[in-house]
Tab-separated table of C-alpha atoms and ligand atoms in Angstrom:
chain	number	residue	atom	x	y	z
A	1	MET	CA	82.973	51.678	124.703
A	2	SER	CA	82.589	54.046	121.827
A	3	LYS	CA	82.803	52.420	118.426
A	4	PRO	CA	82.911	54.129	115.036
A	5	ILE	CA	79.440	55.185	113.942
A	6	TYR	CA	78.737	55.734	110.262
A	7	ILE	CA	75.843	57.926	109.242
A	8	TYR	CA	74.461	58.761	105.841
A	9	ASN	CA	74.967	62.454	105.209
A	10	THR	CA	72.274	63.763	102.867
A	11	LEU	CA	74.592	66.596	101.877
A	12	SER	CA	77.459	64.400	100.611
A	13	ARG	CA	75.075	61.574	99.624
A	14	LYS	CA	77.265	58.972	101.264
A	15	LYS	CA	77.887	57.262	104.575
A	16	GLU	CA	80.484	59.094	106.619
A	17	LEU	CA	82.342	58.294	109.805
A	18	PHE	CA	80.730	60.355	112.546
A	19	GLN	CA	83.315	62.711	114.033
A	20	PRO	CA	81.895	65.354	116.347
A	21	ILE	CA	83.232	68.893	115.951
A	22	ASN	CA	84.018	69.197	119.661
A	23	PRO	CA	83.951	65.751	121.314
A	24	PRO	CA	82.587	64.549	123.680
A	25	PHE	CA	79.906	67.171	122.976
A	26	VAL	CA	77.392	66.549	120.219
A	27	GLY	CA	74.889	69.117	119.006
A	28	LEU	CA	71.762	67.557	117.518
A	29	TYR	CA	68.916	69.612	116.067
A	30	VAL	CA	65.723	68.018	114.779
A	31	CYS	CA	62.786	69.843	113.239
A	32	GLY	CA	59.910	69.079	115.529
A	33	PRO	CA	56.221	69.151	114.733
A	34	THR	CA	54.131	72.034	113.635
A	35	VAL	CA	51.693	72.069	116.514
A	36	TYR	CA	48.560	72.151	114.396
A	37	GLY	CA	49.587	68.805	112.911
A	38	ASP	CA	46.871	66.756	114.640
A	39	GLY	CA	49.254	64.305	116.339
A	40	HIS	CA	49.293	62.063	113.299
A	41	LEU	CA	51.338	58.971	112.597
A	42	GLY	CA	53.826	60.913	110.473
A	43	HIS	CA	55.136	62.590	113.640
A	44	ALA	CA	56.188	59.246	115.070
A	45	ARG	CA	58.880	58.508	112.527
A	46	PRO	CA	61.338	61.400	112.904
A	47	ALA	CA	60.730	61.333	116.670
A	48	ILE	CA	61.616	57.621	116.900
A	49	THR	CA	64.483	57.751	114.365
A	50	PHE	CA	66.309	60.554	116.151
A	51	ASP	CA	65.405	59.114	119.541
A	52	VAL	CA	67.423	56.013	118.594
A	53	LEU	CA	70.316	58.230	117.471
A	54	PHE	CA	70.090	60.229	120.730
A	55	ARG	CA	70.058	56.993	122.752
A	56	LEU	CA	72.984	55.513	120.819
A	57	LEU	CA	75.135	58.631	121.251
A	58	LYS	CA	74.352	58.666	124.968
A	59	HIS	CA	75.139	54.941	125.177
A	60	TYR	CA	78.587	55.819	123.814
A	61	ASP	CA	78.915	58.503	126.505
A	62	PHE	CA	78.728	61.500	124.198
A	63	LYS	CA	77.361	64.601	125.896
A	64	VAL	CA	74.455	65.290	123.594
A	65	ARG	CA	72.502	68.531	123.518
A	66	TYR	CA	69.379	67.539	121.638
A	67	VAL	CA	67.257	70.470	120.478
A	68	ARG	CA	63.843	69.705	118.984
A	69	ASN	CA	61.718	72.730	118.239
A	70	ILE	CA	57.984	73.306	118.258
A	71	THR	CA	56.732	75.354	115.350
A	72	ASP	CA	54.067	77.514	116.892
A	73	VAL	CA	54.228	80.439	114.503
A	74	GLY	CA	52.025	78.727	111.985
A	75	HIS	CA	52.435	78.653	108.291
A	76	LEU	CA	50.128	77.714	105.475
A	77	GLU	CA	51.922	74.616	104.247
A	78	HIS	CA	55.481	73.394	104.463
A	79	ASP	CA	56.302	74.957	101.137
A	80	ALA	CA	54.560	78.267	101.440
A	81	ASP	CA	55.251	81.429	103.295
A	82	GLU	CA	52.021	83.230	102.626
A	83	GLY	CA	48.493	83.227	103.889
A	84	GLU	CA	46.806	82.992	107.259
A	85	ASP	CA	48.543	80.589	109.571
A	86	LYS	CA	46.712	77.530	110.804
A	87	ILE	CA	47.030	78.257	114.506
A	88	ALA	CA	45.608	81.715	114.013
A	89	LYS	CA	42.789	80.337	111.870
A	90	LYS	CA	41.815	77.710	114.447
A	91	ALA	CA	42.055	80.308	117.205
A	92	ARG	CA	39.793	82.688	115.274
A	93	LEU	CA	37.229	80.008	114.422
A	94	GLU	CA	37.077	78.650	117.967
A	95	GLN	CA	37.531	82.014	119.687
A	96	LEU	CA	40.693	80.950	121.466
A	97	GLU	CA	43.902	82.728	122.270
A	98	PRO	CA	46.457	81.311	119.765
A	99	MET	CA	48.621	80.128	122.667
A	100	GLU	CA	45.683	78.020	123.924
A	101	VAL	CA	45.768	76.172	120.617
A	102	VAL	CA	49.534	75.785	120.909
A	103	GLN	CA	49.247	74.478	124.485
A	104	PHE	CA	46.607	71.913	123.529
A	105	TYR	CA	48.630	70.457	120.652
A	106	THR	CA	51.925	70.566	122.523
A	107	GLU	CA	50.489	68.577	125.415
A	108	ARG	CA	48.970	66.021	123.102
A	109	TYR	CA	52.260	65.675	121.253
A	110	HIS	CA	54.136	65.180	124.526
A	111	LYS	CA	51.668	62.503	125.622
A	112	ASN	CA	52.092	60.719	122.280
A	113	MET	CA	55.876	60.873	122.610
A	114	GLU	CA	55.721	59.505	126.151
A	115	ASP	CA	53.513	56.646	124.966
A	116	LEU	CA	56.073	55.886	122.248
A	117	ASN	CA	58.866	55.964	124.863
A	118	VAL	CA	60.596	58.824	123.027
A	119	LEU	CA	62.995	60.610	125.381
A	120	SER	CA	62.476	64.331	125.897
A	121	PRO	CA	65.002	66.494	124.081
A	122	SER	CA	67.435	68.610	126.110
A	123	ILE	CA	65.764	71.818	124.914
A	124	GLU	CA	62.401	72.226	123.192
A	125	PRO	CA	62.309	75.830	122.009
A	126	ARG	CA	59.261	77.466	120.447
A	127	ALA	CA	59.425	79.765	117.462
A	128	SER	CA	57.189	82.333	119.196
A	129	GLY	CA	59.697	82.639	122.037
A	130	HIS	CA	62.574	83.457	119.683
A	131	ILE	CA	61.316	86.373	117.588
A	132	ILE	CA	64.210	88.602	118.707
A	133	GLU	CA	66.803	86.026	117.639
A	134	GLN	CA	65.075	85.617	114.296
A	135	LEU	CA	64.967	89.350	113.685
A	136	LYS	CA	68.655	89.620	114.568
A	137	MET	CA	69.518	86.997	111.991
A	138	ILE	CA	67.325	88.717	109.388
A	139	ASP	CA	69.289	91.913	110.058
A	140	GLN	CA	72.570	90.035	109.478
A	141	ILE	CA	71.294	88.617	106.193
A	142	MET	CA	70.130	92.101	105.122
A	143	ASP	CA	73.491	93.641	106.108
A	144	ASN	CA	75.312	91.002	104.061
A	145	GLY	CA	73.220	91.852	101.005
A	146	PHE	CA	71.293	88.601	100.656
A	147	ALA	CA	67.815	89.934	101.385
A	148	TYR	CA	65.625	92.832	100.332
A	149	GLU	CA	62.625	94.691	101.696
A	150	SER	CA	59.412	94.856	99.775
A	151	ASN	CA	56.260	96.472	101.166
A	152	GLY	CA	57.272	95.809	104.786
A	153	SER	CA	58.213	92.184	104.147
A	154	ILE	CA	61.756	90.833	103.862
A	155	TYR	CA	62.625	88.278	101.214
A	156	PHE	CA	65.730	86.176	100.786
A	157	ASP	CA	67.458	87.040	97.508
A	158	VAL	CA	68.135	83.582	96.106
A	159	GLU	CA	69.749	84.876	92.916
A	160	ALA	CA	72.240	87.083	94.790
A	161	TYR	CA	73.039	84.206	97.144
A	162	ASN	CA	73.454	81.739	94.315
A	163	LYS	CA	76.148	83.910	92.707
A	164	LYS	CA	78.437	83.172	95.668
A	165	HIS	CA	77.064	79.900	97.041
A	166	HIS	CA	75.065	76.989	95.711
A	167	TYR	CA	71.360	77.255	96.498
A	168	GLY	CA	69.936	73.738	96.083
A	169	LYS	CA	72.995	71.718	97.128
A	170	LEU	CA	71.119	69.653	99.720
A	171	SER	CA	68.173	68.680	97.558
A	172	GLY	CA	70.231	68.448	94.359
A	173	ARG	CA	68.423	71.270	92.595
A	174	ASN	CA	69.685	74.272	90.749
A	175	ILE	CA	68.207	77.675	90.317
A	176	ASP	CA	67.060	77.044	86.723
A	177	ASP	CA	64.898	74.070	87.819
A	178	LEU	CA	63.382	76.268	90.481
A	179	LEU	CA	62.384	78.983	88.028
A	180	ASN	CA	60.103	76.510	86.327
A	181	THR	CA	58.726	74.672	89.327
A	182	THR	CA	58.013	77.319	91.958
A	183	ARG	CA	54.307	77.725	92.475
A	184	GLN	CA	52.632	81.080	92.115
A	185	LEU	CA	51.310	82.293	95.450
A	186	ASP	CA	49.704	85.375	96.917
A	187	GLY	CA	52.142	88.197	97.423
A	188	GLN	CA	54.249	86.962	94.510
A	189	GLU	CA	54.379	90.446	93.042
A	190	GLU	CA	56.383	91.578	96.082
A	191	LYS	CA	59.235	89.236	95.182
A	192	ARG	CA	61.984	89.742	92.647
A	193	ASN	CA	61.897	86.050	91.785
A	194	SER	CA	59.293	83.370	92.383
A	195	PHE	CA	61.808	81.233	94.290
A	196	ASP	CA	62.685	83.959	96.802
A	197	PHE	CA	61.310	83.105	100.237
A	198	ALA	CA	60.039	85.252	103.077
A	199	LEU	CA	62.230	85.916	106.098
A	200	TRP	CA	59.703	88.344	107.561
A	201	LYS	CA	56.115	88.885	106.483
A	202	LYS	CA	54.151	92.037	107.097
A	203	ALA	CA	50.911	90.940	108.783
A	204	ASN	CA	47.543	91.637	107.220
A	205	PRO	CA	45.136	93.442	109.569
A	206	GLU	CA	43.276	90.187	110.403
A	207	HIS	CA	46.478	88.338	111.295
A	208	ILE	CA	46.464	87.703	115.076
A	209	MET	CA	50.002	86.436	115.682
A	210	ARG	CA	52.206	89.459	115.017
A	211	TRP	CA	55.245	91.134	116.481
A	212	PRO	CA	56.654	94.645	116.052
A	213	SER	CA	59.882	95.108	114.119
A	214	LYS	CA	61.647	97.920	112.310
A	215	TYR	CA	60.392	96.422	109.025
A	216	SER	CA	56.697	96.100	109.899
A	217	ASP	CA	54.297	94.540	112.359
A	218	GLY	CA	54.544	90.973	111.191
A	219	PHE	CA	55.845	87.479	111.750
A	220	PRO	CA	58.896	85.466	110.696
A	221	GLY	CA	58.949	83.129	107.692
A	222	TRP	CA	58.896	79.490	108.739
A	223	HIS	CA	62.498	78.638	107.808
A	224	MET	CA	63.911	81.377	110.061
A	225	GLU	CA	63.073	79.719	113.354
A	226	CYS	CA	65.297	76.659	112.909
A	227	SER	CA	68.281	78.733	111.750
A	228	ALA	CA	67.900	81.163	114.649
A	229	MET	CA	67.214	78.592	117.372
A	230	SER	CA	69.919	76.131	116.286
A	231	THR	CA	72.438	79.002	116.294
A	232	LYS	CA	71.282	80.136	119.719
A	233	TYR	CA	71.504	76.734	121.403
A	234	LEU	CA	74.119	74.845	119.374
A	235	GLY	CA	76.292	77.613	117.942
A	236	GLN	CA	77.062	78.716	114.382
A	237	GLU	CA	78.509	75.291	113.635
A	238	PHE	CA	77.033	72.081	115.007
A	239	ASP	CA	77.103	68.356	114.349
A	240	ILE	CA	73.810	66.860	113.212
A	241	HIS	CA	70.596	68.289	111.806
A	242	GLY	CA	67.740	65.870	111.249
A	243	GLY	CA	64.179	65.789	110.050
A	244	GLY	CA	61.795	64.145	107.627
A	245	MET	CA	62.701	63.858	103.945
A	246	ASP	CA	59.766	66.141	103.137
A	247	LEU	CA	61.675	68.944	104.856
A	248	GLN	CA	64.776	68.729	102.617
A	249	PHE	CA	63.274	71.205	100.237
A	250	PRO	CA	62.529	73.969	100.738
A	251	HIS	CA	62.862	74.044	104.542
A	252	HIS	CA	66.383	72.700	105.063
A	253	GLU	CA	67.689	74.145	101.819
A	254	CYS	CA	66.521	77.554	103.048
A	255	GLU	CA	68.087	76.954	106.467
A	256	ILE	CA	71.467	76.321	104.817
A	257	ALA	CA	71.115	79.466	102.723
A	258	GLN	CA	70.075	81.595	105.708
A	259	SER	CA	72.901	80.413	107.960
A	260	THR	CA	75.483	80.816	105.220
A	261	ALA	CA	74.134	84.255	104.316
A	262	ALA	CA	74.155	85.389	107.964
A	263	HIS	CA	77.417	83.845	109.199
A	264	GLY	CA	79.455	83.323	106.047
A	265	SER	CA	79.759	79.583	106.571
A	266	GLU	CA	77.532	76.548	106.705
A	267	SER	CA	76.302	75.487	110.098
A	268	VAL	CA	75.622	71.750	109.832
A	269	LYS	CA	78.199	68.961	109.487
A	270	TYR	CA	75.825	66.010	108.956
A	271	TRP	CA	72.307	66.239	107.543
A	272	MET	CA	70.087	63.212	108.230
A	273	HIS	CA	66.622	62.587	106.823
A	274	ASN	CA	64.115	59.882	107.594
A	275	ASN	CA	61.852	58.548	104.866
A	276	MET	CA	58.070	58.749	104.907
A	277	ILE	CA	55.254	56.534	106.151
A	278	THR	CA	52.621	55.165	103.797
A	279	ILE	CA	49.337	53.469	104.683
A	280	ASN	CA	48.294	50.442	102.637
A	281	GLY	CA	50.747	51.596	99.978
A	282	GLN	CA	49.350	55.139	99.791
A	283	LYS	CA	50.719	58.437	100.945
A	284	MET	CA	48.935	59.782	103.997
A	285	GLY	CA	46.590	62.637	103.330
A	286	LYS	CA	43.392	64.120	104.673
A	287	SER	CA	41.741	63.919	101.265
A	288	LEU	CA	42.586	60.194	100.979
A	289	GLY	CA	40.774	59.385	104.245
A	290	ASN	CA	43.862	57.605	105.606
A	291	PHE	CA	45.076	60.352	107.872
A	292	ILE	CA	45.264	58.398	111.135
A	293	THR	CA	46.262	60.048	114.410
A	294	LEU	CA	48.475	58.303	116.934
A	295	ASN	CA	45.606	58.298	119.444
A	296	GLU	CA	43.432	56.523	116.885
A	297	PHE	CA	46.143	53.874	116.535
A	298	PHE	CA	46.392	53.437	120.287
A	299	GLU	CA	42.584	53.233	120.634
A	300	GLY	CA	41.820	51.375	117.402
A	301	SER	CA	39.237	54.051	116.626
A	302	HIS	CA	39.845	54.670	112.904
A	303	LYS	CA	37.795	52.833	110.302
A	304	LEU	CA	40.927	51.479	108.590
A	305	LEU	CA	42.124	49.775	111.780
A	306	ASP	CA	41.045	46.256	112.802
A	307	GLN	CA	42.115	46.745	116.415
A	308	ALA	CA	43.948	49.015	118.840
A	309	TYR	CA	47.740	48.881	118.633
A	310	ASN	CA	50.006	49.306	121.606
A	311	PRO	CA	52.424	52.245	121.164
A	312	MET	CA	55.303	49.768	121.498
A	313	THR	CA	53.950	47.805	118.530
A	314	VAL	CA	53.998	51.035	116.497
A	315	ARG	CA	57.547	51.806	117.659
A	316	PHE	CA	58.780	48.265	116.973
A	317	PHE	CA	57.131	48.283	113.550
A	318	ILE	CA	58.819	51.561	112.595
A	319	LEU	CA	62.204	50.190	113.764
A	320	GLN	CA	61.748	47.078	111.628
A	321	ALA	CA	62.455	49.277	108.600
A	322	HIS	CA	65.631	51.261	108.028
A	323	TYR	CA	64.928	54.946	108.600
A	324	ARG	CA	65.876	55.823	105.009
A	325	SER	CA	63.305	53.356	103.577
A	326	THR	CA	59.588	53.933	103.480
A	327	VAL	CA	57.403	52.138	106.024
A	328	ASP	CA	54.030	50.878	104.899
A	329	PHE	CA	51.421	50.522	107.620
A	330	SER	CA	48.729	47.865	107.300
A	331	ASN	CA	46.799	45.791	109.821
A	332	GLU	CA	48.595	42.600	108.738
A	333	ALA	CA	52.032	44.174	109.122
A	334	LEU	CA	51.188	45.661	112.533
A	335	GLN	CA	49.762	42.377	113.777
A	336	ALA	CA	52.940	40.592	112.679
A	337	ALA	CA	54.991	43.243	114.511
A	338	GLU	CA	52.854	42.740	117.627
A	339	LYS	CA	53.642	38.999	117.594
A	340	GLY	CA	57.326	39.612	116.879
A	341	LEU	CA	57.711	42.057	119.749
A	342	SER	CA	55.957	39.730	122.136
A	343	ARG	CA	58.308	36.848	121.108
A	344	LEU	CA	61.308	39.106	121.694
A	345	LEU	CA	60.113	40.255	125.112
A	346	SER	CA	59.155	36.788	126.285
A	347	ALA	CA	62.584	35.488	125.206
A	348	TYR	CA	64.052	38.246	127.376
A	349	GLU	CA	61.969	36.946	130.309
A	350	THR	CA	63.125	33.383	129.636
A	351	LEU	CA	66.724	34.585	129.493
A	352	GLN	CA	66.501	35.812	133.099
A	353	LYS	CA	65.638	32.282	134.262
A	354	ILE	CA	68.440	30.440	132.449
A	355	LYS	CA	71.035	28.911	134.765
A	356	PRO	CA	74.692	28.926	133.718
A	357	SER	CA	76.666	25.724	133.128
A	358	GLU	CA	80.396	24.997	133.119
A	359	GLN	CA	80.698	25.289	129.366
A	360	SER	CA	79.174	27.198	126.450
A	361	ASP	CA	77.910	25.861	123.121
A	362	VAL	CA	76.702	29.289	121.938
A	363	ASP	CA	78.634	32.148	120.346
A	364	VAL	CA	77.280	35.210	122.134
A	365	LYS	CA	80.292	37.457	121.448
A	366	THR	CA	79.670	37.312	117.704
A	367	LEU	CA	76.000	38.068	118.288
A	368	ASN	CA	76.905	41.085	120.418
A	369	ASN	CA	79.388	42.362	117.811
A	370	LYS	CA	76.903	41.956	114.998
A	371	CYS	CA	74.316	44.032	116.873
A	372	TYR	CA	76.842	46.841	117.389
A	373	GLU	CA	78.032	46.661	113.780
A	374	ALA	CA	74.450	46.996	112.532
A	375	ILE	CA	73.470	49.922	114.740
A	376	ASN	CA	76.756	51.702	113.951
A	377	ASP	CA	76.065	51.249	110.259
A	378	ASP	CA	73.740	54.227	109.823
A	379	LEU	CA	71.307	53.021	112.510
A	380	ASN	CA	70.430	49.778	110.777
A	381	THR	CA	67.706	48.813	113.237
A	382	PRO	CA	66.098	46.078	111.072
A	383	ILE	CA	69.413	44.203	111.035
A	384	VAL	CA	69.813	44.686	114.791
A	385	ILE	CA	66.340	43.197	115.245
A	386	ALA	CA	67.206	40.266	112.934
A	387	HIS	CA	70.282	39.531	115.093
A	388	LEU	CA	68.192	39.758	118.255
A	389	PHE	CA	65.896	37.102	116.785
A	390	GLU	CA	68.954	34.866	116.288
A	391	GLY	CA	69.434	35.452	120.005
A	392	VAL	CA	65.805	34.403	120.612
A	393	LYS	CA	66.552	31.058	118.923
A	394	MET	CA	69.638	30.701	121.073
A	395	ILE	CA	67.632	31.412	124.235
A	396	ASN	CA	64.986	28.863	123.319
A	397	THR	CA	67.651	26.201	122.669
A	398	LEU	CA	69.210	26.968	126.054
A	399	SER	CA	65.841	26.949	127.763
A	400	ASP	CA	64.997	23.552	126.193
A	401	GLY	CA	68.256	22.172	127.594
A	402	LYS	CA	69.607	21.498	124.075
A	403	ALA	CA	72.619	23.771	124.617
A	404	GLN	CA	74.620	25.154	127.521
A	405	ILE	CA	76.004	28.561	128.414
A	406	ASN	CA	78.652	29.544	130.971
A	407	THR	CA	78.430	32.422	133.429
A	408	ASP	CA	80.427	34.950	131.360
A	409	ASP	CA	78.528	34.244	128.165
A	410	LEU	CA	75.201	34.384	129.964
A	411	ALA	CA	76.117	37.855	131.242
A	412	ILE	CA	77.041	38.964	127.682
A	413	LEU	CA	73.795	37.607	126.252
A	414	GLN	CA	71.738	39.296	128.964
A	415	SER	CA	73.493	42.617	128.527
A	416	THR	CA	73.188	42.443	124.712
A	417	PHE	CA	69.436	41.972	125.012
A	418	LYS	CA	69.022	44.599	127.694
A	419	THR	CA	71.196	47.196	125.928
A	420	PHE	CA	69.655	46.812	122.494
A	421	ILE	CA	65.991	46.173	123.260
A	422	PHE	CA	65.522	48.702	126.031
A	423	GLU	CA	68.376	51.182	126.025
A	424	ILE	CA	69.043	51.733	122.315
A	425	LEU	CA	65.869	50.663	120.475
A	426	GLY	CA	63.887	52.173	123.353
A	427	LEU	CA	61.300	49.407	123.542
A	428	LYS	CA	59.561	48.461	126.768
A	429	ALA	CA	57.167	45.796	127.896
A	430	PRO	CA	53.570	47.011	127.567
A	431	GLU	CA	52.426	48.719	130.779
A	432	ASN	CA	49.795	46.024	131.473
A	433	ASP	CA	52.384	43.243	131.390
A	434	ILE	CA	54.559	45.086	133.890
A	435	GLN	CA	51.557	45.608	136.200
A	436	ASN	CA	50.468	41.997	135.913
A	437	ASP	CA	53.971	40.778	136.614
A	438	LEU	CA	54.215	42.929	139.703
A	439	THR	CA	50.809	41.811	140.989
A	440	ASP	CA	51.809	38.188	140.518
A	441	GLN	CA	55.053	38.702	142.402
A	442	LEU	CA	53.245	40.470	145.263
A	443	MET	CA	50.756	37.588	145.448
A	444	ARG	CA	53.666	35.107	145.631
A	445	ILE	CA	54.987	36.965	148.694
A	446	LEU	CA	51.596	36.703	150.429
A	447	ILE	CA	51.126	33.057	149.484
A	448	ASP	CA	54.617	32.193	150.777
A	449	ALA	CA	53.983	34.122	154.020
A	450	ARG	CA	50.750	32.174	154.541
A	451	GLN	CA	52.532	28.898	153.859
A	452	GLU	CA	55.210	29.792	156.430
A	453	ALA	CA	52.493	30.558	158.985
A	454	LYS	CA	50.826	27.206	158.258
A	455	ASP	CA	54.172	25.398	158.606
A	456	LYS	CA	54.538	26.988	162.057
A	457	LYS	CA	50.967	25.983	162.851
A	458	ASP	CA	50.126	29.686	163.177
A	459	TRP	CA	46.583	29.133	161.932
A	460	ALA	CA	45.384	32.575	163.003
A	461	THR	CA	47.849	34.376	160.677
A	462	ALA	CA	47.276	31.930	157.808
A	463	ASP	CA	43.509	32.390	158.047
A	464	ALA	CA	43.813	36.177	158.398
A	465	ILE	CA	45.797	36.391	155.136
A	466	ARG	CA	43.277	34.194	153.347
A	467	ASP	CA	40.277	36.127	154.723
A	468	LYS	CA	41.704	39.567	153.904
A	469	LEU	CA	42.465	38.449	150.336
A	470	SER	CA	38.988	36.956	150.092
A	471	ALA	CA	37.510	40.298	151.161
A	472	LEU	CA	39.328	41.841	148.144
A	473	GLY	CA	37.829	39.164	145.908
A	474	VAL	CA	41.028	37.113	145.613
A	475	GLN	CA	40.574	33.348	145.893
A	476	LEU	CA	43.404	30.961	146.812
A	477	LYS	CA	43.266	27.320	145.819
A	478	ASP	CA	45.652	24.389	145.701
A	479	GLY	CA	46.807	23.601	142.165
A	480	LYS	CA	49.353	21.196	140.725
A	481	ASN	CA	52.127	23.844	140.994
A	482	GLY	CA	51.264	24.751	144.590
A	483	VAL	CA	48.839	27.448	145.671
A	484	GLU	CA	47.294	29.444	142.798
A	485	TRP	CA	45.312	32.637	142.977
A	486	SER	CA	42.447	34.106	140.973
A	487	ILE	CA	40.167	37.126	141.159
B	1	LIG	ZN1	63.101	73.144	110.953
């Protein structure tokens, strides 16, 4: 039931029909977190955006190999390739083995992703486990004349590359802009040009994370890992590369240059970038005091938060905006999302209880088509959600007996809700609701069994059920809707 999917390709700056290179296989690479990143809210957006894409492709029966890396060879900042890396610094300060730091953050990230109902990728490679592949690619770039050695470090020669290819094509920059805007950093004197970037850095004596190579004892530049690992697992040419907009430059620009310099051709067919998250209209930042971790959201333990927010509220809120728009977090907006999600999920419950009639007064086929059209239009989740709320109105009208639905249409409406809410948008009922529902259903079984015993005048069994429940603190009493229970 594959339908044409259109995705916005950052490289061509337009929506394109998605045509995999080698259908039904799809290679998807997404830049994962840098493990020192404190599990903050910003991690949720690319994870959820590309989770929806992953789910949609699987829904259409594509065989997706989804690779999402973990950056565990630290780097100073996203736009720098110098200085002591953060993992090493934390390890030194806390007297830990760097891999202990990596393990701690990786586990926390996985827990956060599980809470957000983000599916695990097919492969989650770590930069530190792919040093050999990175060095091999550096050798290829050197052999092709697009890199040079300086004091044991290897730098990408942007000027040489730019004579044959366009450096800056993804982010819409050219080399002259870069001359004026590149920041001066330590080790600058080693480079021919300020915009050259490190492929391999010779490690200072105090640098803990280091590997031997023919160039020096050192470590790879940050951009190398994604080029090397995407090539290893998805091949020299693959379908989709995603990540946050903040990674377009320099990270993804450098990836394009590295792959082209090593292999002679570009590796990625579609580049996709999600926009950023703001908090109360401001960019997130440690210095602004609005740097909120996902755990703080889930526990309500940050001073800017009025309450704890269920991970599904956070997920639903993020999906209420298109991934290429910014999302602004505030208590009011999250509380509105919480109410919206609960309306959607309770309509789904109501839908299960609706009985079909002979005829239909509702147009469920159009609703179903509109949901597919929206999701196929560059993952337009806010429009999908708007259509689902039209469905909520429909369900309430049916439930009130003001309209009728036949068996076929009821099945379409149920499958539309199930497919979009759970399978594609990846939402789920909060864990507590599921537990409570189950407990209630189990209690119904016991209450019915006791009633059957009473009907058969089997007083011993009826009393035994009541007494055993009473011993657990559960009271049964007759109410207007039959026997009710309370703890
Ligand atoms: Zn990357």
